[in-house]
Coordinates of C-alpha atoms in Angstrom, one line a residue:
X1 CA 0.0 0.0 0.0
X2 CA 1.2 3.5 -0.9
X3 CA -1.0 6.4 0.0
X4 CA -0.6 9.5 -2.2
X5 CA -2.4 12.4 -3.9
X6 CA -3.5 13.4 -7.3
X7 CA -3.8 17.2 -7.4
X8 CA -6.0 18.3 -10.3
X9 CA -5.0 21.8 -11.4
X10 CA -7.7 21.9 -14.0
X11 CA -9.9 22.4 -10.9
X12 CA -7.7 24.3 -8.4
X13 CA -8.8 27.9 -7.9
X14 CA -5.9 28.9 -5.6
X15 CA -8.2 29.6 -2.6
X16 CA -5.7 28.4 0.1
X17 CA -8.5 26.4 1.8
X18 CA -6.2 23.4 2.0
X19 CA -3.5 25.5 3.7
X20 CA -5.9 26.9 6.3
X21 CA -7.4 23.5 7.0
X22 CA -4.0 21.9 7.4
X23 CA -2.9 24.6 9.8
X24 CA -6.0 24.3 11.9
X25 CA -6.1 20.4 11.9
X26 CA -2.4 20.0 12.8
X27 CA -1.8 23.2 14.8
X28 CA 1.0 24.3 12.4
X29 CA 2.8 27.3 13.9
X30 CA 2.7 30.8 12.4
X31 CA 5.2 31.1 9.5
X32 CA 5.4 27.4 8.8
X33 CA 3.4 25.3 6.3
X34 CA 2.7 21.7 5.7
X35 CA 0.9 22.5 2.4
X36 CA 0.8 25.7 0.5
X37 CA -0.2 27.2 -2.8
X38 CA 2.4 28.7 -5.2
X39 CA 1.1 31.4 -7.7
X40 CA 2.9 31.9 -11.0
X41 CA 2.1 34.2 -13.9
X42 CA 3.0 34.3 -17.6
X43 CA 2.5 37.1 -20.2
X44 CA 2.1 40.8 -19.9
X45 CA -1.0 43.1 -19.6
X46 CA -3.6 42.6 -20.8
X47 CA -2.8 39.0 -21.7
X48 CA -1.7 37.5 -18.4
X49 CA -2.3 33.9 -17.2
X50 CA -2.1 33.0 -13.5
X51 CA -1.6 29.4 -12.5
X52 CA -1.6 27.6 -9.1
X53 CA 0.4 24.7 -7.7
X54 CA -0.3 23.0 -4.4
X55 CA 3.0 22.0 -2.8
X56 CA 3.7 19.6 0.1
X57 CA 5.5 16.5 1.2
X58 CA 5.5 13.9 -1.6
X59 CA 5.3 10.8 0.7
X60 CA 8.3 9.4 -1.4
X61 CA 8.8 5.8 -2.1
X62 CA 12.5 6.3 -1.4
X63 CA 12.3 9.2 1.2
X64 CA 15.8 10.8 1.6
X65 CA 14.6 12.4 4.9
X66 CA 14.3 8.9 6.4
X67 CA 17.7 7.8 5.2
X68 CA 19.5 11.0 6.5
X69 CA 17.8 11.2 9.9
X70 CA 20.4 10.1 12.5
X71 CA 17.9 8.8 15.1
X72 CA 15.1 7.0 13.3
X73 CA 12.7 9.9 14.1
X74 CA 11.3 9.6 10.6
X75 CA 9.8 6.3 9.3
X76 CA 8.1 5.0 6.2
X77 CA 4.9 3.4 7.5
X78 CA 3.3 0.2 6.1
X79 CA 0.6 2.4 4.4
X80 CA 3.3 4.5 2.7
X81 CA 3.0 7.6 4.9
X82 CA 6.3 9.2 5.9
X83 CA 5.8 10.3 9.5
X84 CA 7.9 11.8 12.4
X85 CA 8.2 10.7 16.0
X86 CA 8.6 14.0 17.9
X87 CA 9.9 12.0 21.0
X88 CA 13.0 10.9 19.0
X89 CA 13.7 14.0 16.9
X90 CA 16.9 15.9 18.1
X91 CA 16.3 18.9 15.8
X92 CA 19.4 18.4 13.8
X93 CA 17.7 19.7 10.6
X94 CA 19.3 17.1 8.4
X95 CA 15.9 16.0 7.1
X96 CA 15.3 19.6 5.9
X97 CA 18.4 19.3 3.8
X98 CA 17.5 15.8 2.6
X99 CA 14.1 16.8 1.2
X100 CA 14.1 18.1 -2.4
X101 CA 10.7 19.6 -1.9
X102 CA 11.3 21.8 1.1
X103 CA 8.5 20.0 2.9
X104 CA 9.9 20.0 6.4
X105 CA 10.2 22.7 9.0
X106 CA 11.3 23.0 12.6
X107 CA 8.5 23.8 15.1
X108 CA 10.0 26.7 17.0
X109 CA 8.0 25.8 20.1
X110 CA 9.1 22.1 20.3
X111 CA 12.4 22.3 18.5
X112 CA 11.5 19.2 16.5
X113 CA 10.9 18.7 12.8
X114 CA 7.4 18.5 11.3
X115 CA 5.8 17.9 7.9
X116 CA 2.6 16.7 6.2
X117 CA 1.9 13.2 7.4
X118 CA -1.2 12.7 5.3
X119 CA -3.3 13.5 8.5
X120 CA -2.3 10.0 9.7
X121 CA -4.5 10.4 12.8
X122 CA -7.5 10.8 10.5
X123 CA -6.5 8.0 8.2
X124 CA -6.3 5.6 11.2
X125 CA -10.0 6.2 11.9
X126 CA -11.2 6.1 8.3
X127 CA -11.3 9.8 7.5
X128 CA -9.7 11.6 4.6
X129 CA -6.9 14.2 5.1
X130 CA -8.3 17.6 6.1
X131 CA -7.0 19.4 2.9
X132 CA -9.0 17.0 0.7
X133 CA -12.2 17.3 2.8
X134 CA -12.2 21.1 2.7
X135 CA -11.2 21.6 -1.0
X136 CA -14.3 23.3 -2.6
X137 CA -13.5 21.9 -6.1
X138 CA -12.3 18.4 -5.1
X139 CA -9.0 19.2 -6.7
X140 CA -7.1 17.2 -4.0
X141 CA -7.7 13.5 -4.4
X142 CA -6.2 11.1 -1.9
X143 CA -5.9 7.4 -2.4
X144 CA -3.7 4.3 -2.8
X145 CA -1.2 4.8 -5.5
X146 CA -0.4 1.1 -5.7
X147 CA -4.0 0.0 -6.4
X148 CA -4.6 0.0 -10.2
X149 CA -8.3 -0.3 -9.6
X150 CA -8.5 2.6 -7.2
X151 CA -9.3 6.2 -7.9
X152 CA -5.6 7.2 -8.1
X153 CA -4.8 4.2 -10.3
X154 CA -7.5 5.1 -12.7
X155 CA -6.5 8.7 -12.9
X156 CA -2.9 7.7 -13.6
X157 CA -4.2 5.5 -16.5
X158 CA -6.6 8.1 -17.9
X159 CA -4.5 11.2 -17.7
X160 CA -0.9 12.3 -18.2
X161 CA 0.3 13.2 -14.8
X162 CA 3.5 14.9 -13.6
X163 CA 5.6 14.7 -10.4
X164 CA 8.1 17.2 -8.9
X165 CA 11.8 16.6 -9.4
X166 CA 11.8 13.0 -10.6
X167 CA 15.5 13.4 -11.3
X168 CA 16.1 13.4 -7.5
X169 CA 15.3 9.7 -7.5
X170 CA 12.8 9.8 -4.6
X171 CA 9.8 8.4 -6.5
X172 CA 7.3 10.9 -5.3
X173 CA 3.7 10.0 -4.7
X174 CA 2.0 13.3 -5.3
X175 CA 0.9 13.5 -8.9
X176 CA -0.2 16.7 -10.7
X177 CA -2.7 17.0 -13.5
X178 CA -2.6 19.9 -15.9
X179 CA -0.1 21.8 -13.7
X180 CA 1.9 24.7 -15.2
X181 CA 5.5 23.6 -15.3
X182 CA 6.6 26.8 -13.6
X183 CA 4.7 25.8 -10.5
X184 CA 6.7 22.6 -9.9
X185 CA 10.0 23.5 -11.5
X186 CA 11.8 26.4 -9.7
X187 CA 14.2 27.0 -12.5
X188 CA 11.3 27.9 -14.8
X189 CA 10.3 31.0 -12.9
X190 CA 11.6 33.9 -10.9
X191 CA 10.3 35.7 -7.8
X192 CA 12.6 38.7 -8.1
X193 CA 9.8 41.1 -8.8
X194 CA 8.1 40.5 -5.5
X195 CA 5.0 38.7 -4.2
X196 CA 1.3 39.7 -4.1
X197 CA 0.1 40.4 -0.5
X198 CA 3.5 39.4 1.0
X199 CA 7.0 40.7 1.3
X200 CA 9.9 38.5 0.3
X201 CA 12.2 37.4 3.2
X202 CA 15.7 38.7 2.7
X203 CA 18.7 36.4 2.5
X204 CA 20.6 34.2 0.0
X205 CA 17.5 32.9 -1.8
X206 CA 16.2 36.3 -2.7
X207 CA 19.7 37.6 -3.5
X208 CA 20.2 34.6 -5.9
X209 CA 16.9 35.3 -7.7
X210 CA 17.7 39.0 -8.0
X211 CA 21.1 38.1 -9.5
X212 CA 19.5 35.6 -12.0
X213 CA 16.9 38.2 -13.0
X214 CA 19.8 40.4 -14.2
X215 CA 21.3 37.6 -16.3
X216 CA 18.2 36.2 -17.9
X217 CA 14.5 36.8 -18.1
X218 CA 12.4 33.9 -16.8
X219 CA 9.3 33.0 -18.8
X220 CA 7.2 32.9 -15.7
X221 CA 7.0 35.0 -12.5
X222 CA 6.4 33.7 -9.0
X223 CA 4.0 36.1 -7.5
X224 CA 3.2 34.1 -4.3
X225 CA 5.1 31.4 -2.5
X226 CA 6.4 30.3 0.9
X227 CA 10.0 31.3 1.7
X228 CA 12.2 28.8 3.4
X229 CA 15.0 30.1 5.5
X230 CA 18.4 28.2 5.4
X231 CA 18.4 25.4 7.9
X232 CA 22.1 25.3 8.7
X233 CA 24.1 28.4 9.5
X234 CA 27.5 29.5 10.8
X235 CA 27.8 26.7 13.3
X236 CA 27.8 24.1 10.5
X237 CA 30.3 26.1 8.5
X238 CA 32.5 26.5 11.5
X239 CA 32.2 22.7 12.2
X240 CA 33.5 22.0 8.7
X241 CA 36.5 24.2 9.5
X242 CA 37.3 22.8 12.9
X243 CA 36.8 19.2 11.7
X244 CA 39.2 19.9 8.8
X245 CA 41.9 21.0 11.2
X246 CA 41.4 18.1 13.5
X247 CA 41.5 15.5 10.8
X248 CA 44.2 17.2 8.9
X249 CA 46.9 17.6 11.6
X250 CA 47.5 13.8 11.8
X251 CA 47.4 13.4 8.1
X252 CA 50.2 15.9 7.9
X253 CA 52.1 14.1 10.7
X254 CA 51.9 10.7 8.9
X255 CA 54.5 11.4 6.1
X256 CA 56.9 12.8 8.7
X257 CA 56.5 9.7 10.7
X258 CA 57.2 7.4 7.7
X259 CA 60.2 9.5 6.5
X260 CA 61.3 11.7 9.4
X261 CA 62.8 14.9 8.0
X262 CA 64.0 16.5 11.2
X263 CA 67.8 16.7 11.8
X264 CA 67.5 19.2 14.6
X265 CA 66.2 19.5 18.1
X266 CA 62.7 18.3 17.5
X267 CA 62.0 14.7 18.5
X268 CA 59.3 12.6 16.7
X269 CA 57.3 12.3 19.9
X270 CA 57.1 16.0 20.2
X271 CA 55.6 16.4 16.8
X272 CA 53.1 13.6 17.5
X273 CA 52.1 15.2 20.8
X274 CA 51.6 18.5 19.1
X275 CA 49.5 17.0 16.3
X276 CA 47.4 14.9 18.7
X277 CA 46.8 17.9 21.0
X278 CA 45.7 20.1 18.1
X279 CA 43.5 17.3 16.9
X280 CA 41.8 16.8 20.2
X281 CA 41.3 20.6 20.8
X282 CA 39.6 21.1 17.4
X283 CA 37.7 17.8 17.7
X284 CA 36.3 19.1 21.0
X285 CA 35.3 22.4 19.2
X286 CA 33.7 20.3 16.5
X287 CA 31.6 18.3 19.0
X288 CA 30.6 21.5 20.8
X289 CA 29.4 23.1 17.5
X290 CA 27.5 20.0 16.5
X291 CA 25.6 19.8 19.8
X292 CA 25.0 23.6 19.9
X293 CA 23.4 23.5 16.5
X294 CA 20.8 20.9 17.6
X295 CA 17.4 22.3 18.5
X296 CA 17.1 19.6 21.2
X297 CA 20.7 19.5 22.5
X298 CA 19.7 17.5 25.5
X299 CA 19.0 14.5 23.2
X300 CA 22.4 14.5 21.5
X301 CA 23.3 11.0 22.8
X302 CA 20.4 9.7 20.8
X303 CA 22.8 9.9 17.8
X304 CA 24.5 6.9 19.3
X305 CA 22.0 5.1 21.5
X306 CA 19.0 5.5 19.1
X307 CA 21.0 5.6 16.0
X308 CA 19.9 5.1 12.4
X309 CA 23.0 3.6 10.9
X310 CA 22.0 4.4 7.4
X311 CA 22.6 8.1 8.2
X312 CA 26.1 9.5 7.7
X313 CA 25.4 11.8 10.6
X314 CA 25.3 8.8 13.0
X315 CA 28.2 7.1 11.2
X316 CA 30.2 10.4 11.4
X317 CA 29.6 10.7 15.1
X318 CA 31.0 7.2 15.5
X319 CA 34.0 8.2 13.3
X320 CA 34.7 11.3 15.5
X321 CA 34.5 9.2 18.7
X322 CA 37.0 6.6 17.3
X323 CA 39.4 9.3 16.1
X324 CA 39.2 11.0 19.5
X325 CA 40.0 7.8 21.3
X326 CA 43.1 7.2 19.1
X327 CA 44.3 10.8 19.5
X328 CA 44.0 10.4 23.3
X329 CA 46.2 7.3 23.2
X330 CA 48.8 9.1 21.1
X331 CA 48.8 12.2 23.3
X332 CA 49.0 10.1 26.4
X333 CA 52.1 8.3 25.1
X334 CA 53.7 11.5 24.1
X335 CA 53.1 13.3 27.4
X336 CA 53.8 10.5 29.8
X337 CA 56.4 8.3 28.0
X338 CA 57.8 10.7 25.5
X339 CA 57.2 8.0 22.8
X340 CA 55.3 7.5 19.6
X341 CA 53.0 4.5 19.2
X342 CA 53.8 1.8 16.7
X343 CA 53.1 1.9 13.0
X344 CA 49.7 0.2 13.3
X345 CA 48.3 2.8 15.7
X346 CA 49.7 5.7 13.7
X347 CA 48.2 4.3 10.5
X348 CA 44.8 3.6 12.2
X349 CA 44.8 7.2 13.5
X350 CA 45.5 8.5 10.0
X351 CA 42.6 6.4 8.6
X352 CA 40.3 7.7 11.3
X353 CA 41.5 11.3 10.6
X354 CA 40.8 10.9 6.9
X355 CA 37.3 9.5 7.6
X356 CA 36.7 12.4 10.0
X357 CA 37.6 14.8 7.2
X358 CA 35.6 13.0 4.4
X359 CA 32.4 11.7 5.9
X360 CA 30.6 15.0 5.5
X361 CA 30.7 14.4 1.8
X362 CA 28.7 11.3 2.2
X363 CA 26.3 13.0 4.5
X364 CA 25.9 15.8 1.9
X365 CA 25.3 13.0 -0.6
X366 CA 22.2 12.1 1.3
X367 CA 21.0 15.7 1.2
X368 CA 19.0 15.4 -2.0
X369 CA 17.6 18.9 -1.6
X370 CA 20.9 20.6 -1.9
X371 CA 22.3 19.7 -5.4
X372 CA 25.6 21.6 -5.1
X373 CA 26.5 19.4 -2.2
X374 CA 26.1 16.3 -4.4
X375 CA 29.0 17.1 -6.6
X376 CA 31.3 14.3 -7.6
X377 CA 34.7 14.2 -6.0
X378 CA 33.6 16.1 -2.8
X379 CA 35.0 13.5 -0.5
X380 CA 38.5 13.9 -2.0
X381 CA 38.2 17.7 -2.0
X382 CA 37.4 17.6 1.8
X383 CA 40.4 15.4 2.3
X384 CA 42.6 17.9 0.5
X385 CA 41.1 20.8 2.5
X386 CA 41.9 18.9 5.7
X387 CA 45.5 18.6 4.6
X388 CA 45.6 22.4 3.9
X389 CA 44.1 23.2 7.3
X390 CA 46.3 20.7 9.1
X391 CA 49.5 21.8 7.5
X392 CA 48.7 25.5 8.1
X393 CA 47.9 24.8 11.8
X394 CA 51.0 22.7 12.4
X395 CA 53.2 25.3 10.6
X396 CA 51.8 28.1 12.7
X397 CA 52.3 26.2 16.0
X398 CA 55.8 24.9 15.0
X399 CA 56.8 28.5 14.1
X400 CA 55.6 29.7 17.6
X401 CA 57.6 26.9 19.2
X402 CA 60.7 27.9 17.2
X403 CA 61.2 24.4 15.8
X404 CA 64.0 23.9 13.3
X405 CA 63.9 25.1 9.7
X406 CA 64.0 21.6 8.1
X407 CA 60.7 20.7 9.8
X408 CA 59.2 24.1 8.9
X409 CA 60.3 23.8 5.3
X410 CA 58.7 20.3 5.1
X411 CA 55.4 21.6 6.5
X412 CA 55.5 24.6 4.1
X413 CA 56.0 22.3 1.1
X414 CA 53.1 20.1 2.2
X415 CA 50.9 23.2 2.5
X416 CA 51.9 24.6 -0.9
X417 CA 51.2 21.3 -2.6
X418 CA 47.8 20.9 -0.9
X419 CA 46.8 24.5 -1.7
X420 CA 47.6 23.8 -5.4
X421 CA 45.4 20.7 -5.5
X422 CA 42.7 22.6 -3.6
X423 CA 42.7 25.5 -6.1
X424 CA 42.5 23.1 -9.0
X425 CA 39.5 21.3 -7.5
X426 CA 37.8 24.6 -6.7
X427 CA 38.2 25.7 -10.4
X428 CA 36.7 22.3 -11.5
X429 CA 33.6 22.5 -9.3
X430 CA 31.4 23.7 -12.1
X431 CA 32.2 20.5 -14.1
X432 CA 31.4 18.0 -11.2
X433 CA 27.6 17.8 -11.6
X434 CA 25.9 14.7 -10.2
X435 CA 24.5 12.5 -12.9
X436 CA 20.9 13.2 -13.8
X437 CA 20.8 16.7 -12.2
X438 CA 23.3 18.5 -14.4
X439 CA 21.0 21.5 -15.4
X440 CA 20.1 22.2 -11.8
X441 CA 23.7 21.9 -10.7
X442 CA 25.1 24.2 -13.3
X443 CA 22.6 26.9 -12.3
X444 CA 23.6 26.6 -8.6
X445 CA 27.3 26.4 -9.4
X446 CA 27.2 29.6 -11.3
X447 CA 25.3 31.3 -8.5
X448 CA 28.0 30.2 -6.1
X449 CA 31.0 31.2 -8.3
X450 CA 29.5 34.4 -9.9
X451 CA 26.5 35.4 -7.9
X452 CA 26.0 37.4 -4.7
X453 CA 28.2 35.1 -2.7
X454 CA 31.1 34.9 -5.2
X455 CA 33.5 37.2 -3.3
X456 CA 33.0 35.2 -0.1
X457 CA 33.4 31.9 -2.1
X458 CA 36.7 32.8 -3.7
X459 CA 38.2 34.5 -0.7
X460 CA 37.2 32.0 1.9
X461 CA 37.0 29.0 -0.4
X462 CA 40.5 29.4 -1.8

């Protein structure tokens, strides 16, 4: 069984009754929406055509929000509904990044994620979802998608229906009849001219649309929609930076361990102690930032004790813990015994450091709603960035400790080489589109490299 909707836009009048009914039925907080109506227009006065598109969770057959959730708060029920357990949600906002349809939001009162759940409490007692009941033109038609003899099965056979973003591979179960393409394909329209009856929220989304409107004229105009604020902010950006340093310092130490370059006063154990100490300090900062970014930080241990091991957020937490344990062993040997562990421990620590640096690429790979994060080669790029950060940190500390010039020269060469590779990979970003989503990726890559964030991208990214 797979419950879903057919939304018949030959009937929809854009009245917002579905939005109001949903808000009332599910106590959706002010500023958030489980279902909403997008208005688009084409043409110029006096020949203007307005179209509507009802947008919501698509109850996907392969829901990325379920896969990316680190604590099993989201589940795919036996009837096909994707639902959320608020008692498990930690408010990490990863599901918001996983959804290509911007269907989830964080309830500011509870700090947990919410979305359309097909009015599951009504379904369980034999009632239809509130949006379908209240629709005055019966444009919202619920039913079992998997039943060829049911109403949805018959509509799929009789009419040519469309879905949103099929290229994302989620197999959505909300089907649209006679919908204007601009209503379900964001790249077909622009909201730069402003909305009816509402002001656009400021921020990166609006800046991007204003930039695009200067470069090209979209065929359609978005004149009413729901804005979605970025889910992750400076804490996640800072976490990527601190994690790069932590993982990178031991990766930089490894070649010196295998082929020690120092002929001066610096002993190998001193270098290992410095690298392990830096790694632990920045690993601690990484952990602090991750926990601080949760909307329910008191539940942070759920990532381990109630883990969903398909999520790279949970797997990454395990990698960080393992790396921290190995660094503690190395730092302890250096401080207490003035010695370096054997080759096996050093190599294991390097592997853990590399995993610490790279796992975010696989986490981003589960974020189907953020196409730029899906680029090919991101794991290797994060590894190179970790070497850049680790080499720069080791070089700075070694200079402050007045270590010998041979060691400083070796660190400088590692930094120069890693920076060269990093620059090359940055220049190639526009060519690394994920397969099947090339057009969407090229658009976003150009916004990053030439749009309103271009200066920050090139200065901080390179």
